[in-house]
């Protein structure tokens, strides 16, 4: 369902096929005022007067650090008559807080949301913050979809059966086409399909510098009939931020060394390389428009609006006059040994892949015991239902499960087992964000965002344990509902056979 376009300039522009929608990302810092915020508000006022930027997006505790809430700045921007796009991340709010903040956004008319998992929470007041990730982005999109359609909420929570007025949110999601390994990239695309089926109305890409990868995302959406507007991120980094990105210190961002070397050379110019980076941004915007993107999401640190106005002026000139081939060569910075989905050489070989022996053994046991029709299923079910009748038997049964599954799977006894959806690897102990519906976007070169160069991403291990039967095929990515934490510490086997776990919702 596409939300109504109302008078919001962002919505109106986004769903007009002939329009190229431009947004800009604002990054509030720690505190409720100060010079940084004044600069942001000045930027917003000038952007409003200029009229080419259709929405200002506002980050939500970026980098996992504390900052002014995006809704606070969203209200300021809205009062100027400018459309806002509120980043709605799930790293530091549980499902109830998320729902409450959706009501808050709706109450204040902040209806354009960008749904994302978010960076792993980092240092804050007196230490590192606790990661939450109670919901992931497809699950939040599902909740938003329900609120839009006035579907009843869970009646267990007060007010759940009362009909709510429809909430006309416009909810976007993010995807990275810039992953360098096959496993990460295919899971990104598989999860994108899940987000679209959960109700995402538009997609914004991760920032990148590899033009073939930007093209790949368009081709993927074409192949899988994704028709929602697709917006490409274009980031204009300062030399300082480029160095941080190049060291791999911004989650999920690939910054090529070839571009770093060029920027270092440009930084010896009189203007410290400023014009060169703005022109590079303008060329990227022109090319992405030409490729067929619906718009661009601009970003960059310490950029006054006059710089962005210069970039947009240049973009208009390039669009009319430039040689596209030449322009592409000037802004294309692929990373060495990147995996491409539509690589011709690979499509010719089309290698057959097989699951690991560990996966095959686990699947055989799982299907025999837990699947209807499995040869141990009737016995396992009867014993389990019997054990569920008495407290003593339940304790003994739970103890046995804990012993077996701690040894075999590093089980954390969440009580709502999803092992069969992640190649029999436990996301509760294996993934720092406990993602159950595919990976977040934070991995880098196959490594986990939280343990870079140290631990492989959990979902990369899931992929290699049970890869799709042919290279280039998408891995399985089912949308599981949020976990019911009232089951924590109890036996997931008993919960499964007694119909208390998530299977009651997905069957
Ligand atoms: S019950 Fe939960 S914690 Fe244990 S293996 Fe399954 S998913 Fe992991």
Short mmCIF file of C-alpha atoms and ligand atoms in Angstrom, two decimals:
data_model
loop_
_atom_site.label_atom_id
_atom_site.label_comp_id
_atom_site.label_asym_id
_atom_site.label_seq_id
_atom_site.Cartn_x
_atom_site.Cartn_y
_atom_site.Cartn_z
CA UNK A 1 0.00 0.00 0.00
CA UNK A 2 1.51 3.36 -1.03
CA UNK A 3 0.62 6.07 1.49
CA UNK A 4 -1.28 9.13 0.42
CA UNK A 5 0.89 11.82 -1.11
CA UNK A 6 -0.73 14.67 0.82
CA UNK A 7 1.06 18.01 0.72
CA UNK A 8 4.43 16.59 1.73
CA UNK A 9 6.91 17.61 -0.97
CA UNK A 10 9.04 14.51 -0.41
CA UNK A 11 6.16 12.09 -1.03
CA UNK A 12 4.85 14.06 -3.96
CA UNK A 13 8.27 14.06 -5.61
CA UNK A 14 9.14 10.44 -4.81
CA UNK A 15 6.13 8.95 -6.53
CA UNK A 16 6.24 11.14 -9.63
CA UNK A 17 8.04 9.10 -12.28
CA UNK A 18 9.43 12.17 -14.03
CA UNK A 19 10.93 13.67 -10.86
CA UNK A 20 14.41 13.02 -9.51
CA UNK A 21 14.15 13.30 -5.73
CA UNK A 22 17.02 14.77 -3.74
CA UNK A 23 17.37 14.35 0.01
CA UNK A 24 20.17 15.37 2.37
CA UNK A 25 21.28 13.69 5.58
CA UNK A 26 21.66 15.76 8.75
CA UNK A 27 23.64 14.37 11.67
CA UNK A 28 22.71 15.95 15.04
CA UNK A 29 25.33 15.67 17.76
CA UNK A 30 25.27 15.27 21.54
CA UNK A 31 23.28 18.01 23.29
CA UNK A 32 20.14 20.00 22.58
CA UNK A 33 21.74 23.15 21.22
CA UNK A 34 25.05 24.72 20.38
CA UNK A 35 26.92 25.71 17.26
CA UNK A 36 26.50 22.42 15.47
CA UNK A 37 22.74 22.52 15.80
CA UNK A 38 22.63 26.16 14.76
CA UNK A 39 24.57 25.21 11.62
CA UNK A 40 22.10 22.39 10.89
CA UNK A 41 19.10 24.71 11.27
CA UNK A 42 20.77 27.29 9.01
CA UNK A 43 21.33 24.56 6.43
CA UNK A 44 17.65 23.58 6.66
CA UNK A 45 16.43 27.16 6.21
CA UNK A 46 18.61 27.69 3.15
CA UNK A 47 17.60 24.32 1.69
CA UNK A 48 13.95 25.25 2.13
CA UNK A 49 14.48 28.55 0.27
CA UNK A 50 16.39 26.83 -2.53
CA UNK A 51 13.70 24.16 -3.03
CA UNK A 52 15.76 21.47 -4.77
CA UNK A 53 16.15 19.26 -1.70
CA UNK A 54 12.84 17.51 -1.05
CA UNK A 55 13.53 16.13 2.42
CA UNK A 56 16.12 16.44 5.14
CA UNK A 57 16.81 13.09 6.75
CA UNK A 58 17.88 13.03 10.39
CA UNK A 59 20.10 10.27 11.80
CA UNK A 60 19.20 8.37 14.96
CA UNK A 61 22.20 8.04 17.32
CA UNK A 62 24.58 7.46 14.40
CA UNK A 63 27.62 5.27 14.95
CA UNK A 64 25.86 3.92 18.04
CA UNK A 65 26.68 7.12 20.00
CA UNK A 66 24.17 9.28 21.92
CA UNK A 67 22.84 12.35 20.08
CA UNK A 68 19.79 14.60 19.92
CA UNK A 69 16.70 12.52 19.02
CA UNK A 70 15.74 12.86 15.34
CA UNK A 71 12.14 13.69 16.24
CA UNK A 72 13.26 16.87 18.07
CA UNK A 73 15.09 18.17 15.02
CA UNK A 74 12.31 16.84 12.77
CA UNK A 75 9.83 19.15 14.50
CA UNK A 76 12.14 22.16 13.99
CA UNK A 77 12.50 21.32 10.33
CA UNK A 78 8.80 20.72 9.91
CA UNK A 79 8.03 24.12 11.43
CA UNK A 80 10.10 25.68 8.62
CA UNK A 81 7.80 23.99 6.08
CA UNK A 82 10.47 21.50 5.06
CA UNK A 83 9.80 17.75 4.82
CA UNK A 84 11.79 15.50 7.14
CA UNK A 85 12.81 11.86 6.91
CA UNK A 86 13.24 10.42 10.39
CA UNK A 87 15.78 7.61 10.77
CA UNK A 88 14.13 4.99 12.94
CA UNK A 89 16.78 2.57 14.22
CA UNK A 90 16.26 -0.41 16.47
CA UNK A 91 19.59 -0.73 18.23
CA UNK A 92 18.47 1.00 21.39
CA UNK A 93 14.72 0.59 21.65
CA UNK A 94 12.68 -2.49 22.41
CA UNK A 95 9.39 -3.24 20.63
CA UNK A 96 7.30 -1.26 23.10
CA UNK A 97 9.52 1.79 22.83
CA UNK A 98 9.48 1.45 19.04
CA UNK A 99 5.67 1.35 19.02
CA UNK A 100 5.50 4.27 21.43
CA UNK A 101 7.82 6.33 19.23
CA UNK A 102 5.74 5.49 16.17
CA UNK A 103 2.74 6.97 17.99
CA UNK A 104 4.89 10.01 18.86
CA UNK A 105 5.95 10.45 15.23
CA UNK A 106 2.36 10.15 14.07
CA UNK A 107 1.17 12.59 16.74
CA UNK A 108 3.68 15.18 15.50
CA UNK A 109 3.06 14.55 11.81
CA UNK A 110 6.57 13.12 11.31
CA UNK A 111 5.35 10.49 8.89
CA UNK A 112 8.36 9.81 6.66
CA UNK A 113 10.54 7.14 8.25
CA UNK A 114 13.72 5.35 7.27
CA UNK A 115 13.68 2.01 9.07
CA UNK A 116 17.04 0.49 9.92
CA UNK A 117 18.64 -1.85 12.43
CA UNK A 118 21.35 0.64 13.29
CA UNK A 119 25.00 0.56 14.25
CA UNK A 120 26.00 -1.46 17.31
CA UNK A 121 25.64 0.80 20.40
CA UNK A 122 28.97 2.25 21.52
CA UNK A 123 30.30 4.35 24.33
CA UNK A 124 27.84 6.51 26.26
CA UNK A 125 27.22 7.58 29.87
CA UNK A 126 29.70 5.64 32.05
CA UNK A 127 30.43 2.90 29.53
CA UNK A 128 29.25 1.04 26.49
CA UNK A 129 25.47 1.01 26.05
CA UNK A 130 23.49 -2.22 26.07
CA UNK A 131 22.46 -3.33 22.57
CA UNK A 132 18.72 -3.93 22.25
CA UNK A 133 17.72 -5.07 18.72
CA UNK A 134 14.45 -6.50 20.07
CA UNK A 135 12.98 -6.07 16.57
CA UNK A 136 14.80 -6.03 13.26
CA UNK A 137 13.91 -3.83 10.30
CA UNK A 138 11.54 -6.30 8.52
CA UNK A 139 9.68 -6.83 11.81
CA UNK A 140 9.29 -3.07 12.38
CA UNK A 141 8.11 -2.63 8.80
CA UNK A 142 5.50 -5.30 9.54
CA UNK A 143 4.32 -3.34 12.60
CA UNK A 144 4.15 -0.11 10.59
CA UNK A 145 2.15 -1.90 7.92
CA UNK A 146 -0.33 -3.00 10.60
CA UNK A 147 -0.66 0.54 11.93
CA UNK A 148 -1.28 1.81 8.41
CA UNK A 149 -4.00 -0.70 7.82
CA UNK A 150 -5.60 -0.29 11.27
CA UNK A 151 -5.12 -4.01 11.88
CA UNK A 152 -5.76 -4.95 15.52
CA UNK A 153 -2.65 -5.14 17.70
CA UNK A 154 -2.01 -7.93 20.19
CA UNK A 155 -4.93 -8.04 22.58
CA UNK A 156 -2.64 -9.12 25.44
CA UNK A 157 -1.39 -5.52 25.73
CA UNK A 158 -3.89 -2.94 27.05
CA UNK A 159 -5.68 -1.18 24.20
CA UNK A 160 -4.79 -3.89 21.68
CA UNK A 161 -8.34 -4.56 20.58
CA UNK A 162 -9.32 -0.90 20.26
CA UNK A 163 -9.32 0.25 16.64
CA UNK A 164 -6.71 2.95 16.07
CA UNK A 165 -6.96 5.62 13.41
CA UNK A 166 -4.89 4.67 10.34
CA UNK A 167 -1.34 5.97 10.48
CA UNK A 168 -0.21 7.23 7.14
CA UNK A 169 3.49 6.46 7.42
CA UNK A 170 5.84 6.35 4.47
CA UNK A 171 8.48 3.82 5.48
CA UNK A 172 11.72 3.21 3.62
CA UNK A 173 14.46 0.67 4.11
CA UNK A 174 18.16 0.42 3.33
CA UNK A 175 20.31 -2.04 1.40
CA UNK A 176 24.00 -2.27 0.60
CA UNK A 177 25.02 -3.33 -2.89
CA UNK A 178 28.67 -2.69 -1.94
CA UNK A 179 29.47 -5.93 -0.14
CA UNK A 180 32.68 -7.49 -1.37
CA UNK A 181 31.90 -11.15 -0.70
CA UNK A 182 29.27 -13.39 -2.25
CA UNK A 183 27.70 -14.44 1.06
CA UNK A 184 27.25 -10.89 2.39
CA UNK A 185 25.96 -9.54 -0.93
CA UNK A 186 23.43 -12.27 -1.59
CA UNK A 187 22.07 -12.05 1.93
CA UNK A 188 21.72 -8.25 1.53
CA UNK A 189 19.60 -8.79 -1.55
CA UNK A 190 17.59 -11.65 0.00
CA UNK A 191 16.85 -9.44 3.00
CA UNK A 192 15.86 -6.58 0.72
CA UNK A 193 13.13 -8.82 -0.72
CA UNK A 194 11.97 -9.56 2.83
CA UNK A 195 11.82 -5.83 3.63
CA UNK A 196 9.83 -5.11 0.48
CA UNK A 197 7.37 -7.90 1.25
CA UNK A 198 7.09 -6.52 4.82
CA UNK A 199 5.89 -3.22 3.36
CA UNK A 200 8.88 -0.94 2.58
CA UNK A 201 7.72 1.94 0.34
CA UNK A 202 11.14 3.00 -0.92
CA UNK A 203 14.76 1.91 -0.71
CA UNK A 204 17.92 3.92 0.02
CA UNK A 205 21.29 2.37 -0.78
CA UNK A 206 24.38 2.39 1.39
CA UNK A 207 26.95 4.95 0.28
CA UNK A 208 29.61 3.71 -2.11
CA UNK A 209 32.01 4.54 -4.90
CA UNK A 210 31.76 1.54 -7.26
CA UNK A 211 29.53 2.44 -10.22
CA UNK A 212 29.11 -1.20 -11.29
CA UNK A 213 27.69 -1.93 -7.88
CA UNK A 214 25.18 0.93 -8.18
CA UNK A 215 24.20 -0.59 -11.52
CA UNK A 216 23.97 -4.04 -9.97
CA UNK A 217 21.36 -2.87 -7.45
CA UNK A 218 19.21 -1.45 -10.24
CA UNK A 219 19.55 -4.69 -12.24
CA UNK A 220 18.67 -6.76 -9.17
CA UNK A 221 15.51 -4.70 -8.55
CA UNK A 222 14.62 -5.06 -12.19
CA UNK A 223 15.12 -8.83 -12.13
CA UNK A 224 13.04 -9.28 -8.96
CA UNK A 225 10.31 -6.82 -10.04
CA UNK A 226 10.94 -4.35 -7.20
CA UNK A 227 8.99 -1.31 -8.29
CA UNK A 228 9.29 0.96 -5.25
CA UNK A 229 11.44 4.09 -5.73
CA UNK A 230 15.16 3.41 -5.42
CA UNK A 231 17.41 6.17 -4.08
CA UNK A 232 21.22 6.06 -4.28
CA UNK A 233 23.36 7.44 -1.47
CA UNK A 234 26.09 9.85 -2.53
CA UNK A 235 28.49 10.86 0.19
CA UNK A 236 30.95 13.75 -0.04
CA UNK A 237 33.55 13.05 2.63
CA UNK A 238 36.15 15.44 3.99
CA UNK A 239 39.69 14.06 3.93
CA UNK A 240 39.46 13.33 7.67
CA UNK A 241 36.25 11.32 7.35
CA UNK A 242 37.61 9.59 4.23
CA UNK A 243 40.60 8.39 6.27
CA UNK A 244 38.31 7.04 8.98
CA UNK A 245 36.18 5.26 6.38
CA UNK A 246 39.25 3.90 4.62
CA UNK A 247 40.43 2.36 7.89
CA UNK A 248 37.10 0.47 7.98
CA UNK A 249 35.87 2.35 11.05
CA UNK A 250 32.41 3.26 9.72
CA UNK A 251 30.16 0.18 9.87
CA UNK A 252 29.39 -1.31 6.48
CA UNK A 253 31.21 1.38 4.46
CA UNK A 254 33.77 0.35 1.86
CA UNK A 255 36.10 3.21 1.06
CA UNK A 256 38.55 2.34 -1.75
CA UNK A 257 42.24 3.09 -1.29
CA UNK A 258 42.48 4.39 -4.87
CA UNK A 259 40.03 7.19 -3.98
CA UNK A 260 41.87 7.85 -0.74
CA UNK A 261 45.14 8.37 -2.63
CA UNK A 262 43.42 10.73 -5.08
CA UNK A 263 41.86 12.75 -2.25
CA UNK A 264 45.23 13.00 -0.50
CA UNK A 265 46.70 14.41 -3.71
CA UNK A 266 43.77 16.83 -4.12
CA UNK A 267 44.14 18.01 -0.53
CA UNK A 268 47.38 19.79 -1.51
CA UNK A 269 45.34 22.16 -3.74
CA UNK A 270 44.74 25.68 -2.50
CA UNK A 271 41.14 24.88 -1.53
CA UNK A 272 42.29 21.62 0.15
CA UNK A 273 40.50 19.56 -2.49
CA UNK A 274 37.02 20.93 -1.78
CA UNK A 275 36.03 21.72 -5.34
CA UNK A 276 37.29 18.36 -6.59
CA UNK A 277 35.16 16.42 -4.10
CA UNK A 278 32.06 18.51 -4.83
CA UNK A 279 32.52 18.00 -8.57
CA UNK A 280 32.99 14.28 -8.03
CA UNK A 281 29.70 14.27 -6.11
CA UNK A 282 27.98 16.19 -8.92
CA UNK A 283 29.25 13.72 -11.53
CA UNK A 284 28.01 10.80 -9.43
CA UNK A 285 24.55 12.37 -9.11
CA UNK A 286 24.35 12.94 -12.89
CA UNK A 287 25.37 9.37 -13.62
CA UNK A 288 22.98 7.84 -11.10
CA UNK A 289 20.14 9.90 -12.56
CA UNK A 290 21.09 8.68 -16.00
CA UNK A 291 21.25 5.04 -14.79
CA UNK A 292 17.61 5.22 -13.69
CA UNK A 293 17.64 5.87 -9.95
CA UNK A 294 14.58 7.71 -8.64
CA UNK A 295 16.74 10.08 -6.66
CA UNK A 296 19.84 10.58 -4.56
CA UNK A 297 20.40 10.78 -0.85
CA UNK A 298 23.26 13.24 -0.31
CA UNK A 299 25.48 13.32 2.73
CA UNK A 300 28.75 14.79 3.86
CA UNK A 301 30.29 16.22 6.98
CA UNK A 302 30.64 19.96 7.69
CA UNK A 303 29.03 20.99 4.40
CA UNK A 304 27.31 24.34 4.32
CA UNK A 305 24.28 24.61 2.07
CA UNK A 306 26.17 26.84 -0.39
CA UNK A 307 28.45 23.87 -1.17
CA UNK A 308 25.50 21.61 -1.84
CA UNK A 309 23.90 24.32 -4.00
CA UNK A 310 27.16 24.45 -6.01
CA UNK A 311 27.07 20.63 -6.37
CA UNK A 312 23.47 20.73 -7.57
CA UNK A 313 24.23 23.52 -10.06
CA UNK A 314 27.10 21.45 -11.45
CA UNK A 315 24.89 18.37 -11.62
CA UNK A 316 22.45 20.21 -13.86
CA UNK A 317 25.28 21.25 -16.18
CA UNK A 318 26.81 17.75 -16.32
CA UNK A 319 23.42 16.21 -17.05
CA UNK A 320 23.09 18.37 -20.15
CA UNK A 321 26.63 18.37 -21.50
CA UNK A 322 28.96 15.70 -20.19
CA UNK A 323 30.27 12.58 -21.85
CA UNK A 324 28.85 9.82 -19.65
CA UNK A 325 31.59 7.32 -20.36
CA UNK A 326 34.32 9.75 -19.38
CA UNK A 327 32.38 10.89 -16.37
CA UNK A 328 31.95 7.32 -15.18
CA UNK A 329 35.68 6.69 -15.35
CA UNK A 330 36.27 9.76 -13.20
CA UNK A 331 34.03 8.62 -10.35
CA UNK A 332 34.32 4.85 -10.46
CA UNK A 333 36.44 3.41 -7.64
CA UNK A 334 35.86 -0.34 -7.37
CA UNK A 335 37.47 -2.26 -4.52
CA UNK A 336 39.82 -5.05 -5.55
CA UNK A 337 38.35 -8.59 -5.58
CA UNK A 338 34.74 -7.45 -5.13
CA UNK A 339 32.10 -10.07 -5.91
CA UNK A 340 29.53 -9.01 -8.55
CA UNK A 341 26.13 -10.68 -8.90
CA UNK A 342 25.89 -10.29 -12.66
CA UNK A 343 29.51 -11.14 -13.50
CA UNK A 344 29.59 -12.82 -16.92
CA UNK A 345 32.45 -15.20 -16.15
CA UNK A 346 30.67 -16.56 -13.09
CA UNK A 347 27.35 -16.95 -14.82
CA UNK A 348 28.99 -19.16 -17.41
CA UNK A 349 30.52 -21.48 -14.79
CA UNK A 350 27.41 -21.60 -12.55
CA UNK A 351 29.04 -23.82 -9.92
CA UNK A 352 26.95 -26.33 -7.96
CA UNK A 353 27.33 -25.92 -4.19
CA UNK A 354 26.63 -28.40 -1.39
CA UNK A 355 25.77 -27.95 2.29
CA UNK A 356 28.36 -28.88 4.93
CA UNK A 357 28.34 -32.33 6.56
CA UNK A 358 27.48 -30.66 9.90
CA UNK A 359 24.43 -29.02 8.33
CA UNK A 360 23.28 -32.28 6.71
CA UNK A 361 23.50 -34.25 9.96
CA UNK A 362 21.65 -31.55 11.89
CA UNK A 363 18.94 -31.25 9.28
CA UNK A 364 18.43 -35.01 9.24
CA UNK A 365 18.04 -35.13 13.02
CA UNK A 366 15.86 -31.99 13.08
CA UNK A 367 13.51 -33.25 10.37
CA UNK A 368 13.21 -36.68 11.99
CA UNK A 369 12.31 -35.24 15.39
CA UNK A 370 10.50 -31.96 14.72
CA UNK A 371 8.84 -32.25 11.32
CA UNK A 372 5.39 -33.77 10.97
CA UNK A 373 6.04 -37.08 9.15
CA UNK A 374 9.54 -37.46 10.68
CA UNK A 375 10.02 -41.01 12.00
CA UNK A 376 10.74 -39.88 15.61
CA UNK A 377 8.17 -37.04 15.55
CA UNK A 378 5.18 -38.93 17.06
CA UNK A 379 7.27 -40.30 19.94
CA UNK A 380 9.07 -36.98 20.55
CA UNK A 381 5.77 -35.14 20.59
CA UNK A 382 4.08 -37.62 22.94
CA UNK A 383 7.00 -37.59 25.41
CA UNK A 384 7.22 -33.80 25.29
CA UNK A 385 3.51 -33.23 25.88
CA UNK A 386 3.64 -35.66 28.77
CA UNK A 387 6.69 -33.95 30.28
CA UNK A 388 4.90 -30.61 29.95
CA UNK A 389 2.27 -31.81 32.43
CA UNK A 390 4.42 -31.78 35.56
CA UNK A 391 6.85 -29.25 36.94
CA UNK A 392 9.47 -31.89 37.87
CA UNK A 393 9.41 -33.58 34.47
CA UNK A 394 9.56 -30.18 32.77
CA UNK A 395 12.65 -29.21 34.78
CA UNK A 396 14.43 -32.47 33.96
CA UNK A 397 13.48 -32.18 30.28
CA UNK A 398 14.70 -28.54 30.17
CA UNK A 399 17.96 -29.52 31.90
CA UNK A 400 18.60 -32.24 29.25
CA UNK A 401 17.87 -29.82 26.41
CA UNK A 402 20.16 -27.20 27.90
CA UNK A 403 22.99 -29.73 28.28
CA UNK A 404 22.71 -31.01 24.72
CA UNK A 405 22.19 -27.64 23.02
CA UNK A 406 24.80 -25.74 25.00
CA UNK A 407 27.40 -28.30 23.93
CA UNK A 408 26.28 -28.54 20.31
CA UNK A 409 25.06 -25.00 19.51
CA UNK A 410 26.21 -22.68 22.33
CA UNK A 411 22.51 -22.33 23.12
CA UNK A 412 21.43 -19.40 25.34
CA UNK A 413 18.03 -20.93 26.14
CA UNK A 414 15.94 -18.20 24.57
CA UNK A 415 13.06 -20.71 24.58
CA UNK A 416 11.98 -19.90 21.00
CA UNK A 417 14.41 -21.77 18.79
CA UNK A 418 15.17 -20.59 15.26
CA UNK A 419 18.20 -22.81 14.63
CA UNK A 420 16.63 -24.38 11.53
CA UNK A 421 16.45 -20.92 9.89
CA UNK A 422 20.17 -20.21 10.31
CA UNK A 423 21.88 -23.44 9.22
CA UNK A 424 21.79 -24.81 12.78
CA UNK A 425 23.96 -21.99 14.10
CA UNK A 426 22.54 -20.06 17.04
CA UNK A 427 21.98 -16.32 16.38
CA UNK A 428 21.55 -15.64 20.10
CA UNK A 429 25.14 -16.63 20.85
CA UNK A 430 26.68 -16.15 17.39
CA UNK A 431 25.42 -12.71 16.30
CA UNK A 432 26.11 -9.68 18.56
CA UNK A 433 22.90 -8.05 17.24
CA UNK A 434 21.00 -11.37 17.54
CA UNK A 435 19.61 -10.95 14.00
CA UNK A 436 17.20 -13.76 13.12
CA UNK A 437 16.04 -12.54 9.69
CA UNK A 438 19.36 -12.25 7.89
CA UNK A 439 22.34 -9.97 8.43
CA UNK A 440 22.54 -6.29 9.25
CA UNK A 441 24.47 -4.03 6.88
CA UNK A 442 27.49 -3.53 9.13
CA UNK A 443 29.79 -6.35 8.01
CA UNK A 444 33.00 -5.54 6.16
CA UNK A 445 34.81 -7.96 3.84
CA UNK A 446 32.95 -10.86 5.47
CA UNK A 447 33.78 -9.82 9.05
CA UNK A 448 31.37 -8.84 11.83
CA UNK A 449 30.81 -5.10 12.45
CA UNK A 450 31.44 -5.62 16.17
CA UNK A 451 34.62 -7.71 15.77
CA UNK A 452 36.20 -6.40 12.55
CA UNK A 453 39.05 -8.50 11.08
CA UNK A 454 38.53 -10.88 13.98
CA UNK A 455 35.26 -12.80 13.68
CA UNK A 456 33.42 -13.70 10.46
CA UNK A 457 29.90 -12.31 10.22
CA UNK A 458 27.46 -14.84 11.71
CA UNK A 459 25.36 -14.80 8.52
CA UNK A 460 28.43 -15.45 6.36
CA UNK A 461 28.91 -18.65 8.37
CA UNK A 462 25.21 -19.46 7.91
CA UNK A 463 25.62 -19.00 4.15
CA UNK A 464 28.68 -21.23 3.85
CA UNK A 465 27.12 -23.92 5.99
CA UNK A 466 24.15 -24.20 3.64
CA UNK A 467 24.79 -22.25 0.42
CA UNK A 468 22.14 -22.03 -2.31
CA UNK A 469 22.48 -24.94 -4.74
CA UNK A 470 24.08 -22.72 -7.45
CA UNK A 471 26.31 -19.65 -7.18
CA UNK A 472 24.41 -16.40 -7.62
CA UNK A 473 21.12 -17.81 -6.30
CA UNK A 474 19.63 -16.05 -3.29
CA UNK A 475 19.86 -17.75 0.10
CA UNK A 476 16.70 -18.61 1.97
CA UNK A 477 15.54 -15.66 4.12
CA UNK A 478 12.19 -16.27 5.83
CA UNK A 479 10.57 -13.48 7.83
CA UNK A 480 10.33 -14.72 11.39
CA UNK A 481 8.19 -12.81 13.92
CA UNK A 482 9.84 -11.17 16.93
CA UNK A 483 10.80 -13.50 19.76
CA UNK A 484 8.47 -13.88 22.73
CA UNK A 485 10.82 -13.15 25.67
CA UNK A 486 8.40 -14.64 28.19
CA UNK A 487 9.76 -17.99 26.97
CA UNK A 488 13.37 -17.20 27.91
CA UNK A 489 14.94 -19.90 30.08
CA UNK A 490 12.28 -22.46 29.24
CA UNK A 491 12.59 -25.49 26.95
CA UNK A 492 12.26 -24.53 23.29
CA UNK A 493 11.40 -28.17 22.47
CA UNK A 494 8.45 -28.14 24.87
CA UNK A 495 7.41 -24.71 23.57
CA UNK A 496 7.52 -26.04 20.02
CA UNK A 497 5.48 -29.18 20.66
CA UNK A 498 3.00 -27.30 22.85
CA UNK A 499 2.48 -24.57 20.25
CA UNK A 500 3.89 -21.73 22.35
CA UNK A 501 6.82 -20.65 20.17
CA UNK A 502 6.95 -18.56 16.97
CA UNK A 503 5.79 -21.48 14.82
CA UNK A 504 2.22 -20.82 15.98
CA UNK A 505 2.46 -17.48 14.14
CA UNK A 506 4.18 -18.59 10.94
CA UNK A 507 2.40 -21.89 10.27
S1 LIG B 1 16.82 -22.05 21.76
FE1 LIG B 1 17.41 -19.93 21.21
S2 LIG B 1 19.37 -19.67 22.20
FE2 LIG B 1 19.03 -21.89 22.05
S3 LIG B 1 19.94 -22.60 20.13
FE3 LIG B 1 17.81 -22.11 19.70
S4 LIG B 1 17.87 -19.97 19.00
FE4 LIG B 1 19.79 -20.35 20.07
#
